[in-house]
Coordinates of C-alpha atoms in Angstrom, one line a residue:
Chain S
M1 CA -79.9 -22.3 -130.2
T2 CA -80.3 -22.3 -126.4
T3 CA -80.4 -19.2 -124.9
A4 CA -78.0 -20.1 -122.1
S5 CA -75.3 -22.1 -123.3
P6 CA -73.4 -24.5 -120.7
T7 CA -70.4 -23.4 -119.5
L8 CA -67.2 -24.9 -117.8
A9 CA -66.4 -21.7 -116.0
A10 CA -69.2 -22.7 -113.6
P11 CA -67.9 -22.4 -109.9
G12 CA -67.7 -25.6 -108.0
L13 CA -68.3 -27.8 -111.3
G14 CA -66.0 -30.6 -110.1
R15 CA -67.7 -30.9 -106.7
R16 CA -71.3 -30.8 -108.4
L17 CA -70.2 -33.5 -110.9
S18 CA -68.6 -35.9 -108.3
R19 CA -72.1 -35.9 -106.3
H20 CA -73.9 -36.8 -109.5
P21 CA -74.6 -40.5 -109.6
G22 CA -74.9 -40.5 -113.4
F23 CA -71.3 -39.0 -113.6
V24 CA -69.9 -41.3 -111.2
V25 CA -71.2 -44.5 -113.0
G26 CA -70.5 -43.0 -116.4
A27 CA -66.7 -41.7 -115.6
G28 CA -66.3 -45.1 -113.9
L29 CA -67.4 -47.0 -117.0
A30 CA -65.4 -44.9 -119.1
L31 CA -62.3 -45.4 -117.0
L32 CA -62.8 -49.1 -117.1
L33 CA -62.9 -48.9 -120.9
L34 CA -59.8 -46.9 -121.4
L35 CA -58.0 -49.2 -119.0
L36 CA -59.2 -51.9 -121.1
A37 CA -58.3 -50.3 -124.3
V38 CA -54.9 -49.3 -123.2
F39 CA -53.6 -52.4 -121.2
G40 CA -56.1 -55.1 -122.1
P41 CA -54.4 -56.1 -125.2
L42 CA -51.1 -56.7 -123.1
L43 CA -52.7 -59.2 -121.2
A44 CA -55.6 -61.1 -123.6
G45 CA -53.2 -61.9 -126.0
H46 CA -52.9 -61.2 -129.9
P47 CA -56.1 -60.9 -131.6
D48 CA -55.2 -62.2 -135.3
I49 CA -53.8 -65.5 -134.3
T50 CA -56.1 -68.0 -136.0
H51 CA -56.5 -71.8 -134.9
Y52 CA -58.3 -73.4 -137.7
D53 CA -58.5 -76.6 -135.6
N54 CA -60.5 -74.5 -133.0
Q55 CA -63.2 -72.8 -135.2
I56 CA -66.3 -71.6 -133.2
A57 CA -65.8 -73.0 -129.9
A58 CA -68.1 -72.3 -126.9
P59 CA -66.8 -70.1 -123.8
S60 CA -64.3 -72.3 -122.0
V61 CA -61.7 -71.6 -119.6
H62 CA -59.2 -71.3 -122.4
H63 CA -61.3 -69.0 -124.4
W64 CA -63.7 -67.0 -121.9
L65 CA -65.8 -65.7 -124.6
G66 CA -65.2 -68.6 -127.1
T67 CA -63.7 -68.4 -130.7
D68 CA -64.7 -67.2 -133.9
D69 CA -65.0 -68.8 -137.3
A70 CA -61.2 -68.5 -137.7
G71 CA -60.5 -70.0 -134.4
R72 CA -59.3 -66.6 -133.1
D73 CA -59.8 -65.7 -129.5
E74 CA -62.9 -63.7 -129.0
L75 CA -61.6 -62.0 -125.7
A76 CA -58.5 -61.0 -127.4
R77 CA -60.4 -59.4 -130.4
T78 CA -62.9 -57.6 -128.3
V79 CA -60.2 -56.0 -126.3
A80 CA -58.5 -55.2 -129.3
G81 CA -61.5 -53.7 -130.7
A82 CA -61.9 -51.6 -127.6
R83 CA -58.7 -49.7 -129.2
T84 CA -60.1 -49.4 -132.8
T85 CA -63.7 -48.3 -131.7
L86 CA -62.6 -46.1 -128.8
G87 CA -59.7 -44.6 -130.8
A88 CA -61.8 -43.9 -133.8
A89 CA -64.3 -42.1 -131.5
V90 CA -61.6 -40.0 -129.6
L91 CA -60.2 -39.2 -133.2
V92 CA -63.3 -37.9 -134.3
F93 CA -64.2 -35.9 -131.1
A94 CA -60.7 -34.2 -131.7
L95 CA -61.2 -33.4 -135.4
T96 CA -64.7 -32.2 -134.9
T97 CA -63.8 -30.0 -132.0
V98 CA -60.4 -28.6 -133.6
I99 CA -62.4 -27.8 -137.0
G100 CA -65.6 -26.6 -135.3
V101 CA -63.6 -24.2 -133.0
A102 CA -61.2 -22.9 -135.9
V103 CA -64.0 -22.1 -138.0
G104 CA -66.3 -20.7 -135.5
V105 CA -63.7 -18.3 -134.2
L106 CA -62.5 -17.4 -137.7
C107 CA -66.3 -16.6 -138.7
G108 CA -66.6 -14.7 -135.4
F109 CA -63.6 -12.5 -135.9
A110 CA -63.4 -12.1 -139.7
G111 CA -67.1 -11.2 -140.2
G112 CA -67.9 -9.8 -143.7
V113 CA -68.1 -12.1 -146.7
V114 CA -66.2 -14.9 -144.8
D115 CA -68.5 -15.2 -142.0
A116 CA -71.5 -14.9 -144.4
V117 CA -70.6 -17.9 -146.7
L118 CA -69.1 -20.2 -143.7
S119 CA -72.4 -19.5 -141.8
R120 CA -74.5 -20.4 -144.7
V121 CA -72.5 -23.7 -145.1
I122 CA -72.8 -24.5 -141.5
D123 CA -76.7 -23.8 -141.7
V124 CA -77.2 -26.1 -144.6
L125 CA -75.2 -28.8 -143.0
L126 CA -77.0 -28.4 -139.8
G127 CA -80.4 -29.0 -141.7
L128 CA -79.0 -32.4 -143.1
P129 CA -80.0 -35.4 -141.2
S130 CA -76.3 -36.5 -139.9
Q131 CA -76.6 -40.4 -140.4
V132 CA -77.8 -40.0 -143.9
L133 CA -75.1 -37.6 -144.6
A134 CA -72.1 -40.0 -143.2
L135 CA -74.0 -43.0 -145.1
A136 CA -73.7 -40.9 -148.4
V137 CA -69.7 -40.0 -147.7
V138 CA -68.7 -43.7 -147.2
G139 CA -71.2 -44.9 -149.7
V140 CA -69.8 -43.0 -152.7
L141 CA -66.2 -42.8 -151.4
G142 CA -66.1 -46.6 -150.6
P143 CA -65.3 -48.5 -147.2
G144 CA -62.2 -47.9 -145.2
F145 CA -61.2 -46.5 -141.7
G146 CA -60.1 -43.0 -143.3
H147 CA -63.4 -42.6 -145.0
L148 CA -65.4 -43.6 -142.1
L149 CA -63.8 -41.0 -140.0
L150 CA -64.0 -38.5 -142.7
A151 CA -67.9 -39.3 -142.8
V152 CA -68.6 -38.9 -139.2
T153 CA -66.4 -35.9 -139.0
V154 CA -68.2 -34.1 -141.8
A155 CA -71.6 -34.8 -140.4
G156 CA -70.3 -33.6 -136.8
W157 CA -68.3 -30.2 -137.2
A158 CA -71.2 -27.8 -138.0
S159 CA -72.9 -27.8 -134.7
L160 CA -69.7 -27.1 -133.0
A161 CA -68.6 -24.4 -135.4
K162 CA -72.1 -22.5 -134.9
L163 CA -71.8 -22.7 -131.3
S164 CA -68.2 -21.5 -131.3
R165 CA -69.0 -18.6 -133.7
S166 CA -71.6 -17.4 -131.3
Y167 CA -69.5 -17.7 -128.5
T168 CA -66.7 -15.7 -130.1
L169 CA -68.8 -12.9 -130.9
G170 CA -70.1 -13.0 -127.4
S171 CA -66.6 -12.4 -126.3
R172 CA -65.4 -9.7 -128.6
D173 CA -66.9 -7.0 -126.3
R174 CA -65.8 -8.6 -123.0
P175 CA -63.9 -6.1 -120.9
D176 CA -60.5 -8.1 -121.1
V177 CA -60.7 -8.6 -124.8
L178 CA -61.3 -4.8 -125.3
A179 CA -58.3 -3.7 -123.0
A180 CA -56.1 -6.0 -124.3
A181 CA -56.8 -4.8 -127.8
M182 CA -56.4 -1.1 -126.5
A183 CA -53.4 -2.2 -124.7
G184 CA -52.0 -2.8 -128.3
V185 CA -51.6 -6.5 -128.2
P186 CA -51.6 -8.0 -131.5
R187 CA -55.1 -9.2 -132.8
A188 CA -53.7 -12.9 -133.2
R189 CA -52.4 -12.7 -129.5
V190 CA -55.7 -11.7 -128.2
V191 CA -57.7 -14.2 -130.2
V192 CA -55.3 -16.9 -129.1
G193 CA -54.9 -15.7 -125.5
H194 CA -58.2 -14.6 -124.6
V195 CA -60.9 -15.8 -126.9
L196 CA -59.8 -19.4 -127.8
P197 CA -59.6 -21.0 -124.2
G198 CA -63.3 -19.8 -123.4
V199 CA -64.4 -21.0 -126.7
A200 CA -62.5 -24.4 -126.9
A201 CA -63.8 -25.1 -123.1
Q202 CA -67.4 -24.5 -124.6
A203 CA -66.7 -26.5 -127.8
L204 CA -65.4 -29.6 -125.6
V205 CA -68.5 -29.8 -123.4
A206 CA -70.9 -29.6 -126.4
A207 CA -68.6 -32.3 -128.4
T208 CA -68.9 -34.4 -125.1
L209 CA -72.5 -34.0 -125.5
G210 CA -72.5 -35.7 -128.8
L211 CA -69.8 -38.4 -128.1
G212 CA -72.3 -41.2 -127.7
D213 CA -74.0 -40.7 -131.2
T214 CA -70.5 -40.6 -132.6
I215 CA -69.9 -44.2 -131.2
L216 CA -73.2 -45.4 -132.3
T217 CA -72.6 -44.1 -135.8
L218 CA -69.1 -45.4 -136.0
A219 CA -70.1 -49.0 -134.9
G220 CA -73.2 -48.8 -137.1
L221 CA -71.4 -48.1 -140.3
S222 CA -68.8 -50.8 -139.2
F223 CA -71.5 -53.1 -138.6
L224 CA -72.8 -52.5 -142.4
G225 CA -69.4 -52.9 -143.7
L226 CA -68.7 -49.7 -144.5
G227 CA -65.8 -49.0 -141.8
V228 CA -62.8 -50.8 -140.5
Q229 CA -62.1 -54.0 -142.7
P230 CA -61.4 -57.3 -141.7
P231 CA -59.1 -58.5 -140.2
T232 CA -58.7 -55.6 -137.9
A233 CA -60.9 -56.2 -134.9
E234 CA -63.5 -53.5 -134.3
W235 CA -66.7 -54.0 -132.2
G236 CA -69.1 -53.4 -135.3
S237 CA -67.4 -55.3 -137.8
M238 CA -67.0 -58.0 -135.5
L239 CA -70.7 -58.1 -135.2
N240 CA -71.2 -58.1 -138.7
G241 CA -68.6 -60.9 -139.2
S242 CA -70.7 -63.1 -136.7
R243 CA -73.7 -62.7 -138.6
L244 CA -73.0 -65.6 -140.8
F245 CA -72.6 -68.1 -137.8
D246 CA -74.4 -66.5 -134.8
T247 CA -77.2 -69.1 -134.6
A248 CA -74.8 -71.5 -134.0
A249 CA -72.6 -69.5 -131.9
P250 CA -74.7 -66.9 -130.1
W251 CA -71.6 -66.1 -127.8
L252 CA -69.9 -64.1 -130.3
L253 CA -72.8 -61.4 -129.8
I254 CA -71.5 -61.1 -126.0
G255 CA -68.0 -59.3 -126.4
P256 CA -68.7 -56.6 -128.9
G257 CA -72.3 -56.3 -127.9
V258 CA -71.5 -55.5 -124.2
G259 CA -68.6 -53.1 -125.4
I260 CA -70.7 -51.0 -127.7
V261 CA -73.4 -50.7 -125.0
A262 CA -71.1 -49.8 -122.2
A263 CA -69.2 -47.2 -124.2
V264 CA -72.6 -45.5 -125.3
A265 CA -73.8 -45.6 -122.0
A266 CA -70.7 -44.4 -120.6
A267 CA -70.8 -41.4 -122.9
T268 CA -74.4 -40.6 -122.6
L269 CA -74.2 -40.6 -118.7
I270 CA -71.3 -38.3 -118.5
S271 CA -73.1 -36.2 -121.1
D272 CA -76.4 -36.0 -119.2
A273 CA -74.3 -35.0 -116.1
L274 CA -72.3 -32.3 -118.0
R275 CA -75.9 -31.1 -119.2
D276 CA -77.5 -31.0 -115.4
C277 CA -74.2 -29.4 -114.0
T278 CA -73.4 -26.8 -116.5
D279 CA -76.7 -25.6 -117.5
P280 CA -77.4 -22.6 -115.7
D281 CA -81.0 -22.9 -115.8
R282 CA -80.9 -26.3 -113.7
A283 CA -78.2 -25.2 -111.5
Chain K
M1 CA -95.8 -15.5 -141.2
L2 CA -96.3 -15.8 -145.2
K3 CA -92.6 -14.0 -145.2
A4 CA -91.3 -16.5 -142.8
L5 CA -92.8 -19.3 -144.6
T6 CA -91.1 -18.0 -148.0
L7 CA -87.7 -18.1 -146.2
R8 CA -88.2 -21.3 -144.9
V9 CA -88.9 -22.9 -148.6
A10 CA -86.2 -21.0 -149.8
Q11 CA -83.7 -22.4 -147.3
A12 CA -85.3 -26.2 -148.1
V13 CA -84.5 -25.4 -151.9
L14 CA -81.1 -24.2 -150.9
T15 CA -80.4 -27.1 -148.6
L16 CA -81.3 -29.7 -151.3
W17 CA -79.1 -27.8 -154.0
V18 CA -76.1 -27.9 -151.8
T19 CA -76.7 -31.4 -151.2
S20 CA -76.6 -32.3 -154.8
V21 CA -73.7 -30.3 -155.1
L22 CA -72.0 -32.0 -152.3
A23 CA -73.0 -35.3 -153.7
W24 CA -71.4 -34.6 -157.0
V25 CA -68.4 -33.6 -155.6
L26 CA -68.2 -36.9 -153.7
L27 CA -68.9 -38.7 -156.9
L28 CA -65.8 -36.9 -158.8
H29 CA -63.6 -38.3 -155.9
A30 CA -65.0 -41.9 -156.0
P31 CA -62.4 -44.5 -156.5
G32 CA -62.5 -47.1 -159.4
D33 CA -64.2 -47.0 -162.8
P34 CA -67.9 -47.1 -163.3
A35 CA -67.4 -48.5 -166.7
R36 CA -65.9 -51.4 -165.3
T37 CA -68.9 -51.8 -162.4
V38 CA -71.3 -51.8 -165.0
L39 CA -69.5 -54.3 -167.3
G40 CA -68.7 -56.3 -164.5
A41 CA -72.4 -56.6 -163.3
R42 CA -73.1 -58.0 -167.0
G43 CA -70.4 -60.6 -166.3
I44 CA -67.8 -59.0 -168.4
V45 CA -64.5 -59.0 -166.3
T46 CA -61.9 -58.5 -168.7
P47 CA -63.5 -55.5 -171.0
T48 CA -61.6 -54.2 -173.9
P49 CA -60.5 -50.4 -173.9
A50 CA -62.9 -49.9 -176.6
L51 CA -65.9 -51.5 -174.7
L52 CA -64.7 -49.3 -171.8
A53 CA -65.0 -46.0 -173.8
A54 CA -68.3 -47.1 -175.2
T55 CA -69.9 -48.1 -172.1
R56 CA -68.7 -44.7 -170.6
K57 CA -70.1 -42.8 -173.6
Q58 CA -73.5 -44.5 -173.1
L59 CA -73.4 -43.7 -169.1
G60 CA -73.0 -40.3 -169.9
L61 CA -69.6 -40.1 -168.1
D62 CA -67.5 -38.4 -170.7
G63 CA -67.3 -34.9 -171.1
P64 CA -67.0 -31.8 -169.0
V65 CA -68.3 -31.9 -165.5
L66 CA -70.7 -29.0 -165.3
P67 CA -72.9 -29.8 -168.4
R68 CA -73.2 -33.2 -167.0
Y69 CA -74.4 -32.1 -163.7
G70 CA -76.7 -29.5 -165.3
H71 CA -78.2 -32.5 -167.3
W72 CA -78.4 -34.7 -164.2
L73 CA -80.1 -31.8 -162.4
W74 CA -82.7 -31.2 -164.9
R75 CA -83.6 -34.8 -165.1
A76 CA -83.6 -35.2 -161.0
L77 CA -86.0 -32.1 -161.0
H78 CA -88.4 -34.2 -163.0
G79 CA -88.0 -37.3 -160.5
D80 CA -85.3 -39.1 -162.8
F81 CA -82.5 -40.2 -161.2
G82 CA -80.9 -42.4 -163.9
T83 CA -80.6 -46.0 -163.7
S84 CA -79.0 -48.5 -161.5
W85 CA -75.6 -49.7 -162.7
Q86 CA -76.3 -53.4 -161.3
T87 CA -79.9 -53.9 -163.0
G88 CA -80.2 -51.1 -165.7
R89 CA -83.4 -50.3 -164.3
P90 CA -84.6 -46.7 -163.3
V91 CA -83.3 -46.3 -159.6
M92 CA -86.9 -44.4 -158.8
D93 CA -88.6 -47.8 -159.9
E94 CA -86.2 -49.7 -157.7
F95 CA -87.3 -47.6 -154.8
A96 CA -91.1 -47.9 -155.4
T97 CA -90.5 -51.5 -155.3
R98 CA -89.2 -51.4 -151.9
L99 CA -91.3 -48.5 -150.5
P100 CA -94.2 -50.4 -149.4
A101 CA -92.3 -52.6 -147.3
T102 CA -90.3 -49.7 -145.7
G103 CA -93.8 -48.1 -145.2
R104 CA -95.1 -50.9 -143.3
L105 CA -92.1 -50.9 -141.0
T106 CA -92.4 -47.1 -140.5
L107 CA -95.9 -47.2 -139.6
V108 CA -95.9 -49.9 -137.0
A109 CA -92.6 -48.4 -135.5
L110 CA -94.1 -45.0 -135.6
G111 CA -97.3 -46.2 -133.9
I112 CA -95.2 -47.9 -131.0
S113 CA -93.0 -45.1 -130.6
V114 CA -95.5 -42.2 -130.3
G115 CA -97.8 -44.4 -128.0
L116 CA -94.9 -45.7 -125.7
A117 CA -92.9 -42.3 -125.4
L118 CA -96.1 -40.5 -124.5
V119 CA -96.8 -42.7 -121.6
L120 CA -93.2 -43.0 -120.4
G121 CA -92.1 -39.4 -120.9
L122 CA -95.3 -38.2 -119.2
M123 CA -95.2 -40.5 -116.4
S124 CA -91.7 -40.1 -115.8
A125 CA -92.3 -36.2 -115.6
I126 CA -95.5 -36.4 -113.4
T127 CA -93.2 -38.6 -110.9
Q128 CA -90.3 -36.4 -110.9
G129 CA -87.7 -37.4 -108.4
R130 CA -89.6 -40.5 -107.0
W131 CA -88.6 -44.1 -107.5
A132 CA -90.9 -44.4 -110.5
D133 CA -89.5 -41.7 -112.4
R134 CA -85.7 -43.0 -111.6
M135 CA -87.0 -46.5 -113.0
L136 CA -88.5 -45.0 -116.2
R137 CA -85.3 -42.7 -116.6
A138 CA -83.2 -45.7 -116.6
V139 CA -85.1 -47.5 -118.9
M140 CA -85.4 -44.8 -121.5
L141 CA -81.6 -44.4 -121.1
L142 CA -81.0 -48.1 -121.8
M143 CA -83.4 -47.7 -124.8
I144 CA -81.1 -45.2 -126.3
V145 CA -77.8 -46.9 -125.4
V146 CA -78.5 -50.2 -127.0
P147 CA -78.0 -50.0 -130.6
G148 CA -80.4 -51.5 -133.0
F149 CA -78.2 -54.0 -134.8
V150 CA -77.3 -55.4 -131.1
V151 CA -80.8 -55.5 -130.7
G152 CA -81.6 -57.2 -133.7
L153 CA -78.7 -59.8 -133.5
F154 CA -80.2 -60.7 -130.1
V155 CA -83.7 -61.0 -131.0
L156 CA -82.8 -63.2 -134.2
N157 CA -80.4 -65.3 -132.6
V158 CA -81.4 -65.8 -128.8
L159 CA -85.2 -65.1 -128.7
V160 CA -86.2 -66.6 -132.3
V161 CA -83.9 -69.2 -132.8
H162 CA -83.0 -70.6 -129.2
W163 CA -86.2 -69.9 -127.5
N164 CA -88.4 -69.8 -130.2
L165 CA -90.3 -66.6 -129.6
G166 CA -91.9 -65.8 -133.1
V167 CA -90.9 -66.2 -136.5
V168 CA -88.6 -64.1 -138.5
V169 CA -89.3 -64.4 -142.1
A170 CA -88.0 -61.1 -143.8
D171 CA -90.9 -60.8 -146.5
G172 CA -91.6 -57.3 -145.6
S173 CA -95.4 -57.9 -145.1
W174 CA -97.6 -57.2 -142.1
R175 CA -97.4 -60.4 -140.4
T176 CA -93.6 -60.3 -139.9
V177 CA -93.3 -56.7 -139.2
G178 CA -93.5 -56.9 -135.4
W179 CA -89.5 -57.7 -134.4
P180 CA -88.1 -55.3 -137.1
A181 CA -90.9 -52.5 -136.0
A182 CA -90.2 -53.1 -132.2
T183 CA -86.3 -53.0 -132.8
L184 CA -86.6 -49.8 -134.8
A185 CA -88.9 -48.3 -131.9
L186 CA -86.8 -49.0 -129.1
W187 CA -84.6 -46.1 -129.5
S188 CA -87.2 -43.6 -130.6
V189 CA -89.2 -44.3 -127.4
G190 CA -86.3 -43.8 -125.1
Y191 CA -85.2 -40.8 -127.0
W192 CA -88.8 -39.0 -127.8
G193 CA -89.6 -39.9 -124.1
R194 CA -86.6 -38.1 -122.9
I195 CA -87.3 -35.1 -124.8
L196 CA -90.8 -35.2 -123.6
R197 CA -90.1 -35.3 -120.2
G198 CA -87.7 -32.4 -120.3
S199 CA -90.4 -30.2 -122.1
V200 CA -93.2 -31.3 -119.7
L201 CA -91.1 -30.5 -116.8
E202 CA -90.0 -27.1 -118.4
A203 CA -93.6 -26.2 -119.0
A204 CA -94.7 -27.7 -115.6
G205 CA -92.7 -24.8 -113.9
A206 CA -95.1 -21.9 -115.4
P207 CA -96.9 -19.8 -112.7
Y208 CA -100.3 -20.4 -114.2
L209 CA -100.2 -24.0 -113.3
L210 CA -100.0 -23.1 -109.5
V211 CA -103.3 -20.8 -110.2
S212 CA -105.1 -23.4 -111.9
R213 CA -104.2 -25.9 -109.2
A214 CA -105.2 -23.3 -106.6
R215 CA -108.4 -22.9 -108.4
G216 CA -109.2 -26.7 -108.0
C217 CA -108.4 -27.8 -111.5
S218 CA -108.0 -31.6 -111.1
A219 CA -104.5 -33.2 -111.7
P220 CA -105.3 -35.2 -115.3
R221 CA -106.8 -32.1 -116.6
R222 CA -104.0 -30.0 -115.4
W223 CA -101.4 -32.4 -117.1
L224 CA -102.9 -33.4 -120.2
L225 CA -104.9 -30.0 -121.2
H226 CA -102.5 -27.3 -119.6
V227 CA -99.0 -29.0 -119.6
L228 CA -99.0 -31.4 -122.5
P229 CA -100.1 -28.8 -125.2
N230 CA -97.3 -26.3 -124.1
A231 CA -94.7 -29.0 -124.1
A232 CA -95.7 -30.4 -127.4
G233 CA -93.4 -28.4 -129.7
P234 CA -89.9 -30.2 -129.2
F235 CA -91.6 -33.5 -129.3
L236 CA -93.7 -32.8 -132.5
T237 CA -90.4 -31.9 -133.9
V238 CA -88.6 -35.0 -133.1
V239 CA -91.5 -37.2 -134.1
G240 CA -91.7 -35.3 -137.6
L241 CA -88.0 -35.7 -138.3
G242 CA -88.0 -39.1 -137.1
T243 CA -90.8 -40.1 -139.5
A244 CA -89.0 -38.6 -142.4
T245 CA -85.6 -40.6 -141.3
L246 CA -88.0 -43.8 -141.1
L247 CA -89.5 -43.3 -144.3
G248 CA -85.9 -43.1 -145.9
G249 CA -85.5 -46.7 -144.6
A250 CA -83.7 -47.5 -141.5
P251 CA -80.3 -49.0 -143.1
I252 CA -79.1 -50.7 -139.9
V253 CA -82.2 -52.5 -138.9
E254 CA -83.4 -53.4 -142.4
T255 CA -79.9 -54.8 -143.1
V256 CA -80.1 -57.0 -139.5
Y257 CA -83.4 -58.5 -140.5
S258 CA -82.9 -58.8 -144.2
W259 CA -86.0 -56.4 -144.4
P260 CA -86.4 -55.8 -148.1
G261 CA -86.8 -52.3 -147.7
V262 CA -85.4 -49.0 -149.2
G263 CA -82.6 -48.8 -146.6
E264 CA -81.5 -52.4 -147.0
Y265 CA -81.5 -51.8 -150.8
T266 CA -79.0 -49.1 -150.5
V267 CA -76.6 -50.8 -148.4
Q268 CA -76.3 -53.6 -150.8
A269 CA -76.2 -50.7 -154.0
I270 CA -73.2 -49.2 -151.7
G271 CA -71.6 -52.7 -151.5
A272 CA -72.0 -53.1 -155.3
R273 CA -70.7 -49.5 -155.9
D274 CA -74.0 -48.9 -157.5
L275 CA -73.6 -45.0 -157.2
P276 CA -76.6 -43.6 -158.9
V277 CA -78.6 -45.5 -156.4
V278 CA -76.4 -43.9 -153.5
V279 CA -77.0 -40.5 -154.7
A280 CA -80.7 -40.9 -155.6
Y281 CA -80.9 -42.2 -151.6
T282 CA -79.1 -39.4 -150.4
I283 CA -81.2 -36.6 -152.3
C284 CA -84.5 -38.5 -151.5
A285 CA -83.6 -39.2 -147.7
V286 CA -82.5 -35.4 -147.5
G287 CA -85.5 -34.2 -149.5
L288 CA -88.0 -36.2 -147.1
Y289 CA -86.2 -34.7 -143.9
V290 CA -86.5 -31.2 -145.3
V291 CA -89.9 -31.5 -146.4
F292 CA -91.0 -33.1 -143.0
G293 CA -89.0 -30.2 -141.1
L294 CA -91.0 -27.6 -143.2
L295 CA -94.3 -29.4 -142.4
V296 CA -93.3 -29.5 -138.6
D297 CA -92.5 -25.8 -138.5
V298 CA -96.0 -25.0 -140.2
L299 CA -97.8 -27.5 -137.6
L300 CA -96.4 -25.8 -134.7
A301 CA -97.1 -22.2 -136.1
A302 CA -100.7 -23.4 -136.4
L303 CA -100.6 -24.7 -132.8
D304 CA -98.9 -22.0 -131.1
P305 CA -99.7 -18.5 -131.6
R306 CA -96.3 -17.5 -130.2
L307 CA -94.7 -19.0 -133.1
R308 CA -96.7 -17.1 -135.9
R309 CA -94.9 -13.8 -135.0
S310 CA -91.3 -15.0 -135.3
T311 CA -89.2 -17.4 -137.3
V312 CA -88.0 -19.0 -134.0
R313 CA -88.1 -22.8 -134.2
A314 CA -88.7 -25.2 -131.3
R315 CA -86.1 -27.6 -132.7
P316 CA -83.9 -29.7 -130.4
R317 CA -80.1 -29.7 -131.4
R318 CA -79.5 -33.5 -132.1
A319 CA -81.5 -34.6 -135.0
A320 CA -83.7 -37.6 -134.9
V321 CA -82.2 -40.5 -136.7
A322 CA -83.1 -44.1 -136.8
A323 CA -80.1 -46.0 -135.2

């Protein structure tokens, strides 16, 4: 692991981030995508309404991005897909962070056999190629949204647990933690009140660094037909669905393609900026 | 050094074993009846209960789990991962048929990636902060944010079909490897280039470079003979692990181009719920990854005397995977 881990406690982080050109562009993109995911479906219409008399129509005034093989409005489906894809990414982000922090803090404080066993498991998982792991989980369990989330979470929590563990170990001897323990504060309250906030902040930064990969894996597995199942609109599976017709209808690539690229770009720009601004070596 | 190596080999074996256990835990939770899958592949859609029981026995799916796992492990150690439920042929034979196509794709993609990543990463580091560096960084960023399947679909439908740039007949031969390899290389050029830029800049801050500059050492000599070898560690690691992932077949890019390789075959097998293939693929892909990780460590220790004295690994956190 890196010797100096990034930290949210760095003074003036907000100001440095707001002056980082990459962060400004990335955050702007992310805000745009979030607005699209939250309010877009209200404006763009329903994604599942079929018009079999208007299949595979080129972009027009009525259908800005054209229609797909069932005559559904591609713009409405792209906007609805933002909800599915970004929602899945947010869910995985939350799940990996919570599991990672919980396991890491448990290892750091329990020590002994619990720590030894869990640490071995973490090390083995870190030695596995994450995409193969995710593919294996959905491959054996079968396609589906739940299995997709499980697969990407299984492949992603270990690095956060390792980080949280080392940070917990580091904070055990901190003056405020020792003082609280000596003042007779119960151990559980010491962990929740003094150790957990710092560890969680660290883990959130680290989880953000992996967000771009998460979106890529989610969309990639859905593209292979292993994630969200039709007719639910999702960018990866929309691209998969378009494969049968897209020589005739290349416009079906625009919506979901631009969406995925924008989402991954936003996540990558933000994580690059976070790394630049929180790394003590580069500050 | 020998002790560190023994430890690493033991770690690798442990990793593979845990992977097999993990795969079996998943198998036990897999939905659907394997016997029905196998009979379905033979065209029997409504089998009798007797036939189902007989098929289960034939597949070795009856009896307690532990002896079954032991039996499987023993045969897997001898390179036998059972037979495909779809075709009834040994899984390893199916893989062997598709390995040449994946090998060709890997070789070409690897050549493009290493060459371009070296050039882009080094140039970006040398021109740090200037407009050339900004352009190169933007290009490398773009390369890692555009997923392989988006590139592949764009190439197929816009470049090939509408603009007639080249032909895509996915027959797995050298003649048609160009577009798939370029698509696959795009991500690794960007990712490896970024890694190289970072480690070159880190190495370039060392005081001895100031000294060598003061003593009149030329710029090309300084960057290529002094900085690059010192910055090679993380780059070699991602290249080594990336090679392992490529050899395991890049499922997504192979699927987009219908490239008849190992990855595309596995995706098909997943669709058909051909679980022996999925499990064998997982073990083999992890095996390749672990073995290449070990090779990289040995190579780095051979190149860098500092590493011979410790077990510290110059491995960047994010694993190199073929998107």
